[in-house]
Coordinates of C-alpha atoms in Angstrom, one line a residue:
X998 CA 16.7 178.6 72.8
X999 CA 15.9 176.9 69.4
X1000 CA 12.2 177.3 70.2
X1001 CA 12.6 181.0 70.9
X1002 CA 14.5 181.5 67.6
X1003 CA 11.9 179.6 65.6
X1004 CA 9.0 181.5 67.2
X1005 CA 10.8 184.8 66.5
X1006 CA 11.2 183.9 62.9
X1007 CA 7.5 183.1 62.6
X1008 CA 6.6 186.4 64.2
X1009 CA 8.8 188.3 61.7
X1010 CA 7.1 186.5 58.8
X1011 CA 3.6 187.3 60.1
X1012 CA 4.6 190.9 60.8
X1013 CA 6.1 191.4 57.4
X1014 CA 3.2 189.9 55.5
X1015 CA 0.9 193.0 55.4
X1016 CA 3.8 195.0 54.0
X1017 CA 4.0 192.9 50.8
X1018 CA 2.5 194.3 47.6
X1019 CA -1.3 194.8 47.7
X1020 CA -3.7 192.6 45.6
X1021 CA -3.6 193.1 41.9
X1022 CA -0.9 194.0 39.4
X1023 CA 1.5 196.8 40.3
X1024 CA 3.0 199.1 37.7
X1025 CA 6.2 201.1 37.9
X1026 CA 6.4 203.8 35.2
X1027 CA 9.7 204.2 33.4
X1028 CA 11.1 205.8 30.3
X1029 CA 9.7 205.2 26.8
X1030 CA 6.2 204.3 28.2
X1031 CA 7.4 200.9 29.6
X1032 CA 6.0 199.6 32.9
X1033 CA 6.6 196.7 35.3
X1034 CA 3.8 194.3 36.3
X1035 CA 3.9 191.9 39.2
X1036 CA 2.3 188.5 38.4
X1037 CA 2.2 185.2 40.4
X1038 CA 5.4 183.1 39.9
X1039 CA 4.2 179.8 41.3
X1040 CA 6.8 180.1 44.1
X1041 CA 5.8 180.3 47.8
X1042 CA 7.7 180.7 51.1
X1043 CA 6.3 180.0 54.5
X1044 CA 7.0 179.5 58.2
X1045 CA 5.1 177.7 61.0
X1046 CA 5.0 176.8 64.6
X1047 CA 5.1 173.1 65.2
X1048 CA 3.9 170.8 68.0
X1049 CA 5.2 167.2 67.9
X1050 CA 4.1 163.9 69.5
X1051 CA 6.6 161.0 69.5
X1052 CA 5.3 157.8 68.0
X1053 CA 6.1 154.1 68.6
X1054 CA 9.0 153.3 71.0
X1055 CA 10.2 156.9 70.9
X1056 CA 7.1 157.8 73.0
X1057 CA 8.5 155.7 75.8
X1058 CA 11.4 158.1 76.1
X1059 CA 10.1 161.5 75.0
X1060 CA 6.8 163.2 75.9
X1061 CA 6.5 166.1 73.3
X1062 CA 8.3 168.7 71.4
X1063 CA 7.9 172.3 70.2
X1064 CA 9.7 174.2 67.4
X1065 CA 9.5 176.1 64.1
X1066 CA 9.8 175.3 60.4
X1067 CA 10.3 177.1 57.1
X1068 CA 9.5 175.8 53.6
X1069 CA 9.7 176.7 50.0
X1070 CA 7.2 175.5 47.4
X1071 CA 7.6 175.8 43.6
X1072 CA 4.4 174.9 41.7
X1073 CA 5.0 175.9 38.1
X1074 CA 2.4 175.9 35.3
X1075 CA -1.0 177.5 34.8
X1076 CA -2.8 175.3 37.2
X1077 CA -0.2 174.8 40.0
X1078 CA -1.6 171.4 41.0
X1079 CA 1.8 169.7 41.4
X1080 CA 4.8 171.3 43.0
X1081 CA 8.2 170.5 44.7
X1082 CA 8.5 171.4 48.4
X1083 CA 11.6 171.9 50.5
X1084 CA 11.4 171.9 54.3
X1085 CA 13.7 172.7 57.2
X1086 CA 12.7 172.6 60.8
X1087 CA 14.1 172.5 64.4
X1088 CA 12.3 170.9 67.3
X1089 CA 13.1 171.1 71.0
X1090 CA 12.1 168.1 73.1
X1091 CA 13.8 168.9 76.4
X1092 CA 16.0 171.5 78.2
X1093 CA 17.8 172.2 81.4
X1094 CA 19.1 175.4 83.0
X1095 CA 21.7 175.6 85.8
X1096 CA 23.5 178.4 87.5
X1097 CA 27.2 177.6 87.8
X1098 CA 30.4 179.5 88.6
X1099 CA 32.3 180.8 85.6
X1100 CA 35.5 179.0 86.7
X1101 CA 37.1 177.5 89.9
X1102 CA 39.7 180.4 89.8
X1103 CA 37.0 183.1 90.0
X1104 CA 34.9 181.1 92.4
X1105 CA 31.3 181.9 93.2
X1106 CA 31.6 185.7 92.7
X1107 CA 30.7 185.4 89.0
X1108 CA 28.1 182.9 87.9
X1109 CA 26.6 182.2 84.5
X1110 CA 23.6 180.2 83.1
X1111 CA 24.4 176.8 81.7
X1112 CA 21.7 175.9 79.2
X1113 CA 21.3 172.4 77.8
X1114 CA 18.8 171.7 75.0
X1115 CA 17.8 168.4 73.2
X1116 CA 16.8 169.0 69.6
X1117 CA 15.8 167.4 66.3
X1118 CA 16.6 169.2 63.1
X1119 CA 15.1 168.1 59.8
X1120 CA 15.8 168.9 56.1
X1121 CA 14.0 167.2 53.3
X1122 CA 12.2 167.6 50.0
X1123 CA 9.4 166.0 48.0
X1124 CA 6.3 166.4 45.8
X1125 CA 3.1 168.2 46.9
X1126 CA -0.3 168.2 45.1
X1127 CA -3.2 170.4 46.0
X1128 CA -6.1 172.5 44.8
X1129 CA -4.9 175.9 43.6
X1130 CA -8.3 177.6 44.0
X1131 CA -11.2 177.9 46.4
X1132 CA -11.8 179.2 49.9
X1133 CA -10.2 176.0 51.3
X1134 CA -7.3 174.5 49.4
X1135 CA -6.3 171.1 50.7
X1136 CA -3.0 169.5 49.9
X1137 CA -1.1 166.2 50.3
X1138 CA 2.6 165.5 49.9
X1139 CA 5.5 163.2 50.6
X1140 CA 9.2 163.7 51.4
X1141 CA 12.5 162.2 52.0
X1142 CA 15.3 163.7 54.0
X1143 CA 17.6 163.6 57.1
X1144 CA 16.7 164.0 60.8
X1145 CA 19.6 165.2 63.0
X1146 CA 19.3 164.7 66.7
X1147 CA 21.7 166.7 68.9
X1148 CA 22.2 168.0 72.4
X1149 CA 24.0 171.3 73.0
X1150 CA 25.2 173.1 76.1
X1151 CA 25.8 176.8 76.1
X1152 CA 26.8 179.6 78.6
X1153 CA 25.3 183.0 78.9
X1154 CA 25.3 185.8 81.5
X1155 CA 22.7 185.9 84.2
X1156 CA 21.6 189.4 83.3
X1157 CA 21.4 189.0 79.5
X1158 CA 20.9 186.4 76.7
X1159 CA 24.4 186.8 75.2
X1160 CA 25.9 183.4 74.5
X1161 CA 29.7 183.2 74.7
X1162 CA 30.4 179.4 74.6
X1163 CA 28.6 176.5 73.0
X1164 CA 29.4 172.7 72.8
X1165 CA 27.6 169.8 71.1
X1166 CA 27.5 167.0 73.7
X1167 CA 25.9 164.3 71.5
X1168 CA 24.6 164.0 68.0
X1169 CA 23.3 161.4 65.5
X1170 CA 21.6 161.4 62.1
X1171 CA 19.1 159.1 60.5
X1172 CA 17.1 158.8 57.3
X1173 CA 13.7 160.4 57.4
X1174 CA 10.7 159.9 55.1
X1175 CA 6.9 160.3 55.3
X1176 CA 3.9 162.2 54.3
X1177 CA 2.0 165.4 55.0
X1178 CA -1.5 166.8 54.6
X1179 CA -3.1 170.1 55.3
X1180 CA -5.2 173.0 54.0
X1181 CA -4.4 176.5 52.9
X1182 CA -6.9 179.2 53.9
X1183 CA -6.5 182.2 51.6
X1184 CA -6.6 185.7 53.3
X1185 CA -5.3 187.7 50.4
X1186 CA -5.0 187.2 46.6
X1187 CA -3.1 189.0 43.9
X1188 CA 0.4 188.6 42.7
X1189 CA 1.6 187.9 46.2
X1190 CA -1.1 185.8 47.9
X1191 CA -1.1 185.1 51.6
X1192 CA -2.7 182.0 53.2
X1193 CA -2.9 180.5 56.6
X1194 CA -1.4 177.0 56.6
X1195 CA -2.8 174.3 58.9
X1196 CA -1.7 170.7 58.7
X1197 CA 0.2 167.7 60.0
X1198 CA 3.3 165.7 59.0
X1199 CA 4.2 162.1 59.9
X1200 CA 8.0 161.5 60.0
X1201 CA 9.3 157.9 59.8
X1202 CA 12.7 158.5 61.3
X1203 CA 15.1 155.6 61.7
X1204 CA 16.9 154.4 64.8
X1205 CA 19.2 156.9 66.4
X1206 CA 21.1 157.6 69.7
X1207 CA 20.1 160.7 71.7
X1208 CA 20.1 162.3 75.1
X1209 CA 17.2 163.3 77.3
X1210 CA 16.9 165.7 80.3
X1211 CA 19.1 164.4 83.1
X1212 CA 21.2 162.1 80.8
X1213 CA 24.4 164.2 81.3
X1214 CA 26.1 163.8 84.7
X1215 CA 28.7 166.2 86.1
X1216 CA 31.4 164.7 88.3
X1217 CA 33.5 166.5 91.0
X1218 CA 36.7 166.2 89.0
X1219 CA 35.2 168.3 86.1
X1220 CA 34.5 165.3 83.8
X1221 CA 31.0 164.4 82.5
X1222 CA 29.3 161.1 81.5
X1223 CA 26.3 160.3 79.3
X1224 CA 23.5 157.8 79.5
X1225 CA 22.1 157.9 75.9
X1226 CA 19.0 156.2 74.7
X1227 CA 18.6 154.4 71.4
X1228 CA 15.3 153.8 69.5
X1229 CA 13.3 154.7 66.4
X1230 CA 12.5 158.4 66.5
X1231 CA 9.2 158.7 64.6
X1232 CA 7.2 161.9 65.0
X1233 CA 3.7 163.2 64.3
X1234 CA 3.9 166.9 63.8
X1235 CA 1.0 169.4 63.8
X1236 CA 1.6 172.9 62.5
X1237 CA 0.0 176.3 62.1
X1238 CA 1.7 178.9 59.9
X1239 CA 1.6 181.2 56.9
X1240 CA 2.4 180.8 53.2
X1241 CA 3.3 183.9 51.1
X1242 CA 3.5 183.9 47.3
X1243 CA 6.7 185.3 45.7
X1244 CA 5.7 187.6 42.7
X1245 CA 7.5 187.8 39.4
X1246 CA 8.2 191.1 37.6
X1247 CA 7.2 191.4 33.9
X1248 CA 8.2 194.3 31.7
X1249 CA 5.7 195.6 29.2
X1250 CA 5.1 198.6 26.9

């Protein structure tokens, strides 16, 4: 579910991109011969699709993960060489779906889908330095933040995707820090530039307790039990996405 939401978000960003203001300044006439001009602000927003490979001992427990991310970059000044970047992401590393009866009272006449997902959410911030001009614009950066590992179970109807119940079965949080590198490939300039964003991120996540597929056991009396794993949770992420400049309006005469 989290992967579908992240992919949908990325699709919305990509679809909306061509509708942004065209290259060059835009003027809006008003009274007394004043006008508005859109100019670059040094602020950028972006979204991406992520593929992750666990590293170190985490690789002994988890194979891979998929998800989506969003970021905001503010690189003020004339050159825009140095900026502050804020990131948020959700990664899914396992899921299970079962068909179960709604309740013992109703019996098997009404069944629902029980979805269980294993996820890692991340939020962090740090500096980023990169080339502001050229056909290829490489960048490097670092960050510090929090990684949140959680397993959720939810119920939805068999004939639709409407969720009507959700429970967090297990969660844990750990400090996260690391570095990133990549390249922006400009596809449009002007006050609201658009670039393809290709790159990687290495996350040094601390030790955490988490669940994997099959770690939740259902018992005949209605109770459940867990078999959690505990290890460092380092990740190597690869991403492909888009970065869109946020223009600033300037009034003139």
